[in-house]
Short mmCIF file of C-alpha atoms and ligand atoms in Angstrom, two decimals:
data_model
loop_
_atom_site.label_atom_id
_atom_site.label_comp_id
_atom_site.label_asym_id
_atom_site.label_seq_id
_atom_site.Cartn_x
_atom_site.Cartn_y
_atom_site.Cartn_z
CA MET A 1 67.85 134.12 87.84
CA ALA A 2 70.99 135.43 86.37
CA PHE A 3 73.58 136.66 88.95
CA LYS A 4 76.21 139.08 88.12
CA GLU A 5 79.36 137.26 87.60
CA ARG A 6 81.83 137.72 90.29
CA VAL A 7 85.00 136.09 91.51
CA PHE A 8 85.87 135.69 95.30
CA SER A 9 88.84 133.86 96.76
CA GLY A 10 90.66 133.94 100.00
CA VAL A 11 94.31 133.26 101.16
CA GLN A 12 95.10 132.56 104.88
CA PRO A 13 97.81 134.95 106.40
CA THR A 14 99.63 132.03 108.02
CA GLY A 15 103.38 131.51 107.54
CA ASN A 16 105.41 132.42 104.60
CA LEU A 17 104.01 132.31 101.06
CA HIS A 18 105.74 129.89 98.84
CA LEU A 19 105.77 128.67 95.22
CA GLY A 20 102.95 126.42 95.76
CA ASN A 21 100.62 129.32 96.84
CA TYR A 22 102.00 131.41 93.93
CA LEU A 23 101.39 128.85 91.09
CA GLY A 24 98.35 127.30 92.78
CA ALA A 25 96.49 130.43 93.63
CA ILE A 26 97.86 133.79 92.98
CA THR A 27 98.75 133.44 89.31
CA LYS A 28 95.21 132.24 88.75
CA PHE A 29 93.86 135.32 90.64
CA VAL A 30 96.01 137.61 88.29
CA ALA A 31 94.83 135.95 85.17
CA LEU A 32 90.94 136.26 86.34
CA GLN A 33 90.99 139.81 86.58
CA ASP A 34 90.95 140.22 82.90
CA THR A 35 87.59 138.60 82.62
CA TYR A 36 85.81 139.25 85.97
CA ASP A 37 85.25 141.65 88.72
CA CYS A 38 87.38 139.96 91.54
CA ILE A 39 87.40 140.35 95.28
CA TYR A 40 90.48 138.91 96.97
CA CYS A 41 90.54 138.50 100.71
CA VAL A 42 93.10 137.96 103.31
CA VAL A 43 91.19 135.60 105.64
CA ASP A 44 92.44 136.61 109.02
CA LEU A 45 89.07 135.38 110.66
CA HIS A 46 90.07 132.00 109.23
CA ALA A 47 93.61 132.12 110.39
CA ILE A 48 92.74 132.31 114.14
CA THR A 49 90.85 129.08 113.99
CA VAL A 50 94.31 127.93 115.14
CA TRP A 51 96.50 130.19 117.44
CA GLN A 52 98.37 133.00 115.71
CA ASP A 53 100.81 135.09 117.46
CA PRO A 54 99.12 138.64 117.20
CA PRO A 55 102.22 140.62 115.87
CA ASP A 56 102.99 137.63 113.34
CA LEU A 57 99.22 137.83 112.22
CA LYS A 58 99.62 141.49 111.34
CA ARG A 59 102.87 140.91 109.53
CA THR A 60 101.63 137.94 107.41
CA THR A 61 98.36 139.77 106.53
CA ARG A 62 100.41 142.59 105.04
CA GLU A 63 102.71 140.11 103.45
CA VAL A 64 99.87 138.30 101.72
CA THR A 65 98.39 141.83 100.40
CA ALA A 66 101.96 142.64 99.26
CA ALA A 67 102.23 139.40 97.29
CA PHE A 68 98.94 140.10 95.75
CA ILE A 69 100.01 143.39 94.50
CA ALA A 70 103.40 142.29 93.64
CA SER A 71 102.10 139.51 91.34
CA GLY A 72 100.03 142.02 89.46
CA ILE A 73 96.59 142.24 90.92
CA ASP A 74 95.35 145.69 90.44
CA PRO A 75 94.04 146.98 93.86
CA LYS A 76 92.13 149.78 92.17
CA LYS A 77 90.23 147.65 89.54
CA GLN A 78 89.68 144.65 91.87
CA ILE A 79 89.07 144.55 95.54
CA ILE A 80 91.92 143.57 97.95
CA PHE A 81 91.06 143.49 101.69
CA ASN A 82 91.24 141.52 105.00
CA GLN A 83 88.24 139.90 106.13
CA SER A 84 88.01 141.16 109.75
CA GLN A 85 87.61 144.65 108.40
CA VAL A 86 84.20 143.70 107.07
CA ALA A 87 82.00 142.66 109.83
CA GLU A 88 79.34 141.07 107.56
CA HIS A 89 81.43 138.05 106.99
CA ALA A 90 81.07 136.93 110.76
CA GLU A 91 77.40 138.23 111.04
CA LEU A 92 76.37 136.00 107.81
CA ALA A 93 78.50 133.05 109.13
CA TRP A 94 76.30 133.06 112.24
CA VAL A 95 73.13 132.76 110.14
CA PHE A 96 74.91 129.94 108.10
CA ASN A 97 75.82 128.31 111.42
CA CYS A 98 72.04 127.82 111.68
CA VAL A 99 71.38 126.70 108.22
CA ALA A 100 74.22 124.19 107.85
CA ARG A 101 73.59 120.83 109.58
CA LEU A 102 75.99 119.10 112.07
CA GLY A 103 76.00 116.09 109.83
CA TRP A 104 77.44 118.14 106.72
CA LEU A 105 80.26 119.38 108.86
CA ASN A 106 81.10 116.00 110.33
CA ARG A 107 81.93 114.92 106.75
CA MET A 108 84.56 117.70 106.23
CA THR A 109 87.86 115.80 105.72
CA GLN A 110 90.09 118.78 106.45
CA PHE A 111 88.64 119.23 109.76
CA LYS A 112 89.26 115.48 110.41
CA GLU A 113 92.85 115.92 109.39
CA LYS A 114 93.60 119.05 111.18
CA ALA A 115 91.87 117.92 114.44
CA GLY A 116 93.52 114.48 114.40
CA LYS A 117 93.33 112.74 117.67
CA ASP A 118 93.06 115.98 119.53
CA ARG A 119 89.42 116.63 118.59
CA GLU A 120 88.17 117.66 122.06
CA ASN A 121 90.82 120.23 122.30
CA VAL A 122 90.56 122.13 118.94
CA SER A 123 88.71 125.35 118.65
CA VAL A 124 84.96 125.53 117.84
CA GLY A 125 86.08 127.98 115.08
CA LEU A 126 88.08 125.20 113.26
CA TYR A 127 84.82 123.09 113.15
CA ALA A 128 82.65 126.00 111.86
CA TYR A 129 85.31 127.26 109.53
CA PRO A 130 83.52 126.00 106.31
CA ASN A 131 80.31 128.08 107.31
CA LEU A 132 82.51 131.14 107.47
CA MET A 133 83.97 130.24 104.07
CA ALA A 134 80.50 130.12 102.65
CA ALA A 135 79.70 133.39 104.16
CA ASP A 136 82.91 134.98 102.60
CA ILE A 137 81.64 133.91 99.25
CA LEU A 138 78.03 134.38 99.39
CA VAL A 139 78.05 137.68 101.18
CA TYR A 140 79.34 139.08 97.74
CA ARG A 141 76.92 136.71 96.15
CA ALA A 142 79.96 135.54 94.14
CA THR A 143 79.45 133.14 91.27
CA HIS A 144 82.92 131.80 90.62
CA VAL A 145 85.59 130.62 93.06
CA PRO A 146 89.22 129.68 92.33
CA VAL A 147 90.24 127.06 94.82
CA GLY A 148 92.66 124.17 94.86
CA GLU A 149 91.78 120.55 95.05
CA ASP A 150 91.82 120.62 98.89
CA GLN A 151 89.05 123.26 99.04
CA LYS A 152 86.67 121.62 96.76
CA GLN A 153 84.67 119.89 99.56
CA HIS A 154 84.29 123.24 101.28
CA LEU A 155 83.05 124.76 98.20
CA GLU A 156 80.40 122.06 97.90
CA LEU A 157 79.27 122.82 101.25
CA SER A 158 78.88 126.47 100.34
CA ARG A 159 76.61 125.33 97.60
CA ASP A 160 74.60 123.18 99.94
CA ILE A 161 74.22 126.03 102.31
CA ALA A 162 73.23 128.67 99.59
CA GLN A 163 70.69 126.00 98.26
CA LYS A 164 69.25 125.27 101.65
CA PHE A 165 68.90 128.99 102.49
CA ASN A 166 67.14 129.58 99.17
CA VAL A 167 64.85 126.66 99.76
CA ASP A 168 64.06 127.41 103.42
CA PHE A 169 63.41 130.89 102.92
CA ALA A 170 61.83 130.82 99.39
CA THR A 171 58.44 132.42 100.63
CA SER A 172 60.36 135.20 102.42
CA ILE A 173 62.67 135.76 99.57
CA THR A 174 59.78 136.39 97.22
CA SER A 175 57.50 138.21 99.63
CA ASN A 176 60.28 140.58 100.50
CA GLY A 177 60.87 141.43 96.78
CA TYR A 178 64.28 139.64 96.35
CA GLY A 179 63.18 137.60 93.35
CA GLU A 180 62.94 133.71 93.43
CA VAL A 181 66.44 132.69 94.33
CA PHE A 182 68.53 134.91 96.68
CA PHE A 183 71.98 133.17 96.66
CA PRO A 184 73.80 131.93 93.47
CA LEU A 185 75.44 128.56 93.73
CA PRO A 186 79.08 129.25 93.50
CA GLU A 187 81.11 127.27 90.77
CA PRO A 188 84.68 126.19 91.51
CA ILE A 189 87.36 127.31 88.99
CA ILE A 190 89.60 124.40 89.33
CA GLN A 191 93.26 125.00 88.38
CA GLY A 192 95.23 123.05 85.77
CA PRO A 193 97.02 119.97 86.71
CA ALA A 194 100.40 121.45 86.61
CA THR A 195 99.69 123.63 89.62
CA ARG A 196 100.04 121.01 92.26
CA VAL A 197 103.33 122.01 93.75
CA MET A 198 105.13 119.37 95.58
CA SER A 199 107.89 119.50 98.19
CA LEU A 200 111.39 119.74 96.71
CA ARG A 201 112.50 116.99 99.20
CA ASP A 202 109.52 114.45 98.77
CA GLY A 203 107.60 114.45 95.62
CA SER A 204 104.73 112.71 97.35
CA LYS A 205 103.95 115.53 99.60
CA LYS A 206 102.76 118.99 98.90
CA MET A 207 104.93 122.00 99.26
CA SER A 208 104.00 123.37 102.58
CA LYS A 209 104.71 126.10 105.02
CA SER A 210 104.67 123.71 107.89
CA GLU A 211 107.34 121.28 106.49
CA PRO A 212 110.37 121.70 109.00
CA SER A 213 112.87 121.89 106.25
CA ASP A 214 113.13 125.24 104.46
CA TYR A 215 114.98 123.35 101.61
CA SER A 216 111.51 121.76 100.92
CA ARG A 217 109.88 124.84 99.46
CA ILE A 218 110.74 128.19 97.63
CA ASN A 219 109.37 131.15 99.38
CA LEU A 220 108.41 134.19 97.50
CA THR A 221 110.72 136.32 99.44
CA ASP A 222 113.77 134.01 98.78
CA ASP A 223 116.76 135.70 96.92
CA ALA A 224 118.26 134.51 93.76
CA ASP A 225 121.11 132.60 95.49
CA THR A 226 118.68 130.92 97.95
CA ILE A 227 116.43 129.78 94.99
CA ALA A 228 119.43 128.45 93.13
CA GLN A 229 120.68 126.63 96.09
CA LYS A 230 117.14 125.01 96.87
CA ILE A 231 116.67 123.89 93.22
CA ARG A 232 120.18 122.47 93.05
CA LYS A 233 119.65 120.46 96.31
CA ALA A 234 116.21 119.37 95.36
CA LYS A 235 115.65 115.73 95.32
CA THR A 236 115.91 113.73 91.92
CA ASP A 237 116.75 110.39 90.64
CA PRO A 238 119.82 109.41 88.70
CA GLU A 239 118.20 109.07 85.27
CA ALA A 240 117.99 111.49 82.42
CA LEU A 241 114.50 113.27 81.88
CA PRO A 242 112.07 111.26 79.64
CA SER A 243 110.86 112.49 76.30
CA GLU A 244 107.14 111.43 77.06
CA GLU A 245 104.94 112.51 80.01
CA GLU A 246 104.38 108.90 80.64
CA GLY A 247 107.85 108.47 81.86
CA LEU A 248 107.42 110.91 84.67
CA LYS A 249 104.55 108.70 86.25
CA PRO A 250 106.79 106.58 88.61
CA ARG A 251 109.18 109.61 89.07
CA PRO A 252 107.38 111.98 91.40
CA GLU A 253 110.31 114.37 91.95
CA ALA A 254 111.08 114.72 88.32
CA GLU A 255 107.37 115.30 87.58
CA ASN A 256 107.26 117.86 90.20
CA LEU A 257 110.21 119.86 88.80
CA VAL A 258 108.94 119.53 85.25
CA GLY A 259 105.54 120.61 86.38
CA ILE A 260 107.20 123.78 88.19
CA TYR A 261 109.06 124.64 84.89
CA ALA A 262 105.95 124.28 82.86
CA ALA A 263 103.77 126.58 85.20
CA LEU A 264 106.28 129.31 85.52
CA GLN A 265 106.83 129.28 81.68
CA GLY A 266 103.02 129.10 81.11
CA THR A 267 103.21 125.91 79.03
CA ASP A 268 102.55 122.20 79.74
CA LYS A 269 104.80 119.34 80.79
CA ALA A 270 104.64 117.73 77.45
CA SER A 271 106.45 120.66 75.72
CA VAL A 272 109.05 120.97 78.45
CA LEU A 273 109.77 117.42 77.79
CA ARG A 274 110.16 117.99 74.25
CA GLU A 275 112.87 120.51 75.01
CA PHE A 276 114.58 118.64 77.82
CA GLY A 277 113.79 115.02 77.15
CA GLY A 278 117.12 113.05 77.37
CA SER A 279 118.93 115.87 79.45
CA GLN A 280 120.51 115.20 82.59
CA PHE A 281 119.18 116.99 85.76
CA SER A 282 122.16 119.20 85.95
CA VAL A 283 121.06 120.73 82.69
CA PHE A 284 117.47 120.87 83.49
CA LYS A 285 118.08 122.32 87.02
CA SER A 286 120.23 125.06 85.61
CA ALA A 287 117.46 126.08 83.19
CA LEU A 288 114.87 125.86 86.03
CA VAL A 289 117.12 128.08 88.28
CA ASP A 290 117.23 130.83 85.52
CA LEU A 291 113.55 130.50 84.88
CA SER A 292 112.62 130.77 88.54
CA VAL A 293 114.74 133.52 89.35
CA ALA A 294 113.59 135.53 86.28
CA LYS A 295 109.86 135.09 87.27
CA LEU A 296 110.00 135.15 90.99
CA GLY A 297 113.06 137.52 91.65
CA PRO A 298 111.11 140.60 90.74
CA ILE A 299 108.09 139.52 92.63
CA GLY A 300 110.07 138.85 95.55
CA SER A 301 111.94 142.18 95.66
CA GLU A 302 108.70 144.10 95.03
CA MET A 303 107.01 142.36 98.01
CA LYS A 304 110.13 143.27 100.19
CA LYS A 305 109.82 146.83 99.23
CA LEU A 306 105.87 146.95 99.87
CA VAL A 307 106.13 145.41 103.34
CA GLN A 308 108.62 148.09 104.31
CA ASP A 309 105.67 150.49 103.76
CA PRO A 310 102.96 149.28 105.99
CA VAL A 311 101.02 152.56 105.85
CA TYR A 312 100.73 152.17 102.09
CA ILE A 313 99.56 148.39 102.46
CA ASP A 314 97.10 149.35 105.26
CA SER A 315 95.76 152.00 103.03
CA ILE A 316 95.07 149.46 100.24
CA LEU A 317 93.41 147.23 102.77
CA ALA A 318 91.17 149.95 104.13
CA ASP A 319 90.17 151.15 100.62
CA GLY A 320 89.27 147.58 99.56
CA SER A 321 87.40 146.99 102.81
CA ALA A 322 85.34 150.02 102.34
CA ARG A 323 84.36 148.99 98.73
CA ALA A 324 83.67 145.40 99.90
CA SER A 325 81.66 146.64 102.92
CA VAL A 326 79.19 148.37 100.43
CA ILE A 327 78.29 145.21 98.57
CA ALA A 328 78.50 143.08 102.02
CA GLY A 329 76.12 145.71 103.56
CA GLU A 330 73.56 145.49 100.86
CA THR A 331 73.53 141.66 101.04
CA MET A 332 73.31 141.67 104.88
CA LYS A 333 70.22 144.01 104.81
CA ALA A 334 68.50 141.72 102.45
CA VAL A 335 69.39 138.58 104.59
CA LYS A 336 67.93 140.38 107.69
CA ASP A 337 64.65 141.05 105.83
CA ILE A 338 64.41 137.46 104.60
CA VAL A 339 65.34 135.82 107.88
CA GLY A 340 62.92 137.96 109.82
CA PHE A 341 65.16 140.23 111.68
CA VAL A 342 63.99 143.75 112.60
CA ARG A 343 66.41 146.26 111.25
CA ARG A 344 66.88 150.03 110.91
N1 LIG B 1 89.69 127.92 103.12
C1 LIG B 1 90.53 128.42 102.08
C2 LIG B 1 92.11 127.86 102.36
O1 LIG B 1 92.47 127.61 103.39
C3 LIG B 1 90.71 130.00 102.25
C4 LIG B 1 89.45 130.65 102.05
C5 LIG B 1 88.69 131.26 103.09
C6 LIG B 1 88.71 130.79 100.84
N2 LIG B 1 87.56 131.74 102.62
C7 LIG B 1 87.53 131.39 101.23
C8 LIG B 1 88.95 130.27 99.69
C9 LIG B 1 86.54 131.73 100.34
C10 LIG B 1 87.95 130.55 98.63
C11 LIG B 1 86.75 131.27 98.96
O2 LIG B 1 92.84 127.87 101.36
#
């Protein structure tokens, strides 16, 4: 059965958005809107699987929304909203809690990492999180999901849930007139290699909001001086840049900076090295500062302007939620028929 092609993705409103979020996710979201109908969700229900200070949660929800808009996602053509405003996410997640198997969730590496030694004391929500993610995608019957490497396993699980639902309820799907297969098996859109942005202090660690040193990351709201300072202080090694990509292999910090340059410029590492091979870091870093300030400066200042107008941001989220609800409501009605719930 052919499903209407549709993109769905989510970003958690936790902490400050940084260059890794921008290059790894948001720029991809922007590009996809030319080819697909896209639904971009600020996933506040996911955020509370670990403790969030309530005023901060509101602030970061609006901040992610501002980042979407400032980066160029069109909130009129696409749908931008926050998850908690569309109740069907939680509703379908419950049904999926009853479709997914305990053994499937026990294999989730992100849960194991996040729970660590403190397994008895993490929220039930953190464990069931992948089922909610499946509901996010499938409540819109989305076919394509841009995700980073770290979310691939969760997307696989979404496919397993969709598949099991289609098989378990096959008879009911048909007898209720919903065709042969109800849910599409959503496909990942995996980002290119240049988009894994690493810490500016340690090229072997991902750039992260939870790293204590702010010098490890470039926040989207950093001003030009801060961006310049952070890049100048970024860890490097004493050698000049190589001319071939091969030469970056044993040099994670060099590779990271070259990768950032390539991603911001919309090119690849090889062509950056064609330009800068043989240059000292002082020279390359100056160019990287200029490029970063040119690309990120306008986004940061637009974001700052937008977050000062929460009434406007909230109106975007309300409008997006209303449009999302129409699609989600239709899916949920059908799911109720298929599962056997009596409904109005
Ligand atoms: N789990 C994702 C993350 O932490 C966020 C997310 C929630 C998501 N629901 C989604 C991503 C649905 C893609 C599709 O990054």
